[in-house]
Coordinates of C-alpha atoms in Angstrom, one line a residue:
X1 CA 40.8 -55.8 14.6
X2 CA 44.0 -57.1 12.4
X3 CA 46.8 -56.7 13.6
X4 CA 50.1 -56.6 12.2
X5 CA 53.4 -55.2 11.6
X6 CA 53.3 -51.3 10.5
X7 CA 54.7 -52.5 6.8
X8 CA 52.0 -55.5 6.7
X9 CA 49.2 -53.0 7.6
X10 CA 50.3 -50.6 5.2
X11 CA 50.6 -53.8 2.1
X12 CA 47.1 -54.9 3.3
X13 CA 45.8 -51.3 3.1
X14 CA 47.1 -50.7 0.0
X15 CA 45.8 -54.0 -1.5
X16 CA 42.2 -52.9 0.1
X17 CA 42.8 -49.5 -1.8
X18 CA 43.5 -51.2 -5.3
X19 CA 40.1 -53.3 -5.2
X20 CA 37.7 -50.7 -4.1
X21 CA 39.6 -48.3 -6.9
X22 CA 39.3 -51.1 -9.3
X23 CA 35.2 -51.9 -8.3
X24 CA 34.8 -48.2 -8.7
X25 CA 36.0 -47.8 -11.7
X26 CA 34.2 -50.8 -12.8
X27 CA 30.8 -49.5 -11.5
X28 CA 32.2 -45.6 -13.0
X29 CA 32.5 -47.7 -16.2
X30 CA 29.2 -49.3 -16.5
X31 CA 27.6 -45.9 -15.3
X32 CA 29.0 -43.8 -17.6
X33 CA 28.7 -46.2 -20.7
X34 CA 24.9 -46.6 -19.7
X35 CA 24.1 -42.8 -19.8
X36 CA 26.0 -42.4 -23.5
X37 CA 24.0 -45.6 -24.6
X38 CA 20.7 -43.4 -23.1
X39 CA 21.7 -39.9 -24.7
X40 CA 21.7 -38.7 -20.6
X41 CA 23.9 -36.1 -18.9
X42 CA 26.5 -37.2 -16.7
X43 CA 26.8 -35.9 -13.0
X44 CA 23.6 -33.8 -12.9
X45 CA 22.1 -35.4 -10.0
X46 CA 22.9 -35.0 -6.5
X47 CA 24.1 -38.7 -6.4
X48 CA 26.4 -38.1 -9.4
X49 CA 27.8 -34.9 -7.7
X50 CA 28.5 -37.3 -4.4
X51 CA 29.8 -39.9 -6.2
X52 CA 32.2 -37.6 -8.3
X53 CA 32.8 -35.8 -4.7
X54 CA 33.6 -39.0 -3.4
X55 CA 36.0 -40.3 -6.1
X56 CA 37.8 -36.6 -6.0
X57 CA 38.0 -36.9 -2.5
X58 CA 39.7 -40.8 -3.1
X59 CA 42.3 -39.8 -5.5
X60 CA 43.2 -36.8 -3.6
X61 CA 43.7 -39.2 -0.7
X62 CA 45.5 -41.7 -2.5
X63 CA 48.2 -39.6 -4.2
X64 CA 48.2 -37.7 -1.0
X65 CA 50.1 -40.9 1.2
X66 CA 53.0 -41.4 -1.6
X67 CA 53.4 -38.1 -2.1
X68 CA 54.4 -36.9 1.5
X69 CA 56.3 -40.0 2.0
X70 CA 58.6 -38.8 -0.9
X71 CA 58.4 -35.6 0.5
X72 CA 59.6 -36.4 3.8
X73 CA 61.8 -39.4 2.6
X74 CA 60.0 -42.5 4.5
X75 CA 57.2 -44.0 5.2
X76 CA 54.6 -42.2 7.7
X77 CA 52.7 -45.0 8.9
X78 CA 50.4 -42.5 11.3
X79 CA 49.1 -39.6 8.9
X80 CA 46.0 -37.7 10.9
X81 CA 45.4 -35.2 7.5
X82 CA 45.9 -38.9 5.7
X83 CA 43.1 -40.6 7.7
X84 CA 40.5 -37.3 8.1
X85 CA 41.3 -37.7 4.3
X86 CA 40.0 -41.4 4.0
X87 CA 36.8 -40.7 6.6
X88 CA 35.6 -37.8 4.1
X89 CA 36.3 -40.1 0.8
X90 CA 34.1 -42.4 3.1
X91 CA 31.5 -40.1 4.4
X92 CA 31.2 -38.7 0.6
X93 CA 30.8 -42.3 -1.0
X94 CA 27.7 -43.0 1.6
X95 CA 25.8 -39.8 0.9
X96 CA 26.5 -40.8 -2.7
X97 CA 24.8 -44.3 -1.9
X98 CA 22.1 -43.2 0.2
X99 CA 21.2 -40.6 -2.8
X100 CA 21.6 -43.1 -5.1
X101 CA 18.9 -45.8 -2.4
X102 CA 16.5 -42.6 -2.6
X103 CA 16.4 -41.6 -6.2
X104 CA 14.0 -41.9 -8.9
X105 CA 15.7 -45.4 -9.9
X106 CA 16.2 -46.3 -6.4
X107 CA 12.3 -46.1 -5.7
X108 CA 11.3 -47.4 -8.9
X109 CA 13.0 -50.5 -8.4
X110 CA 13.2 -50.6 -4.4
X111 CA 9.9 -49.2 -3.7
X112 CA 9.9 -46.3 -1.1
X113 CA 10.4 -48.1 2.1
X114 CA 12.8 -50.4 0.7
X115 CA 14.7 -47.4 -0.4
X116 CA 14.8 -45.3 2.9
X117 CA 14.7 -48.2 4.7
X118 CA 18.3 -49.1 3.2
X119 CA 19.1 -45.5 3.1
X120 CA 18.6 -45.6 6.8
X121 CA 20.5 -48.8 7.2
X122 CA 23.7 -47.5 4.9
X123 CA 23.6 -44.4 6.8
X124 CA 23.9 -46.0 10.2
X125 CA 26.1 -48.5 9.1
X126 CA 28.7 -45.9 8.0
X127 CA 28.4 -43.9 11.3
X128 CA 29.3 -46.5 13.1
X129 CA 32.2 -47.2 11.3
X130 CA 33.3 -43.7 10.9
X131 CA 33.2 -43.5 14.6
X132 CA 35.1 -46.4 15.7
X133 CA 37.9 -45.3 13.4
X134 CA 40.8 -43.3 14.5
X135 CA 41.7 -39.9 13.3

């Protein structure tokens, strides 16, 4: 585990925050601009629906933190609602991904037990980390 001050663990979790927002929207980016390109619908699978779940649940999340600090007029470096907020984003963004590992694309280009397989593997991975995490 790191360890740190409160204030360095709240800068490093805030640096974490702004690459995995800016890979998303990257990966949002190339998505979306791929489905225009196609003449497709957006968000009409079940992986779409996670995935826009999942970024919903991320922005909530994020705006949430600030917010209640300017609420309450300092910084809360122990938020339960904050973290139950940040295991959901998380739990969301793997059923996205294991939909995604299990789709049409995912077995056309995988193969079927590469796709479950890695579906499996996702899934587990993520339970395990969502239950070593404090809420």
């Amino acid at each position: 585990m790191l360890s740190g001050t409160p204030v360095q663990m709240a800068q490093f979790h805030a640096c974490l925050q702004m690459a995995t927002a800016g890979l998303y929207a990257i990966g949002f980016t190339a998505i979306y601009m791929n489905k225009e390109a196609h003449g497709k619908q957006h968000f009409t699978s079940n992986h779409g629906k996670a995935g826009l779940a999942a970024l919903a649940l991320m922005a909530a999340n994020a705006l949430y933190s600030p917010l209640r600090t300017l609420v309450k007029g300092r910084p809360l470096w122990s938020d339960s609602l904050h973290r139950l907020g940040g295991r959901m984003a998380f739990a969301a963004s793997t059923v996205a991904v294991c939909l995604g590992l299990v789709s049409g694309w995912g077995m056309k280009n995988l193969g079927s037990e590469q796709a479950y397989g890695s579906a499996v593997a996702a899934g587990l991975i993520s339970a395990y980390a969502l239950l070593i995490t404090k809420v």
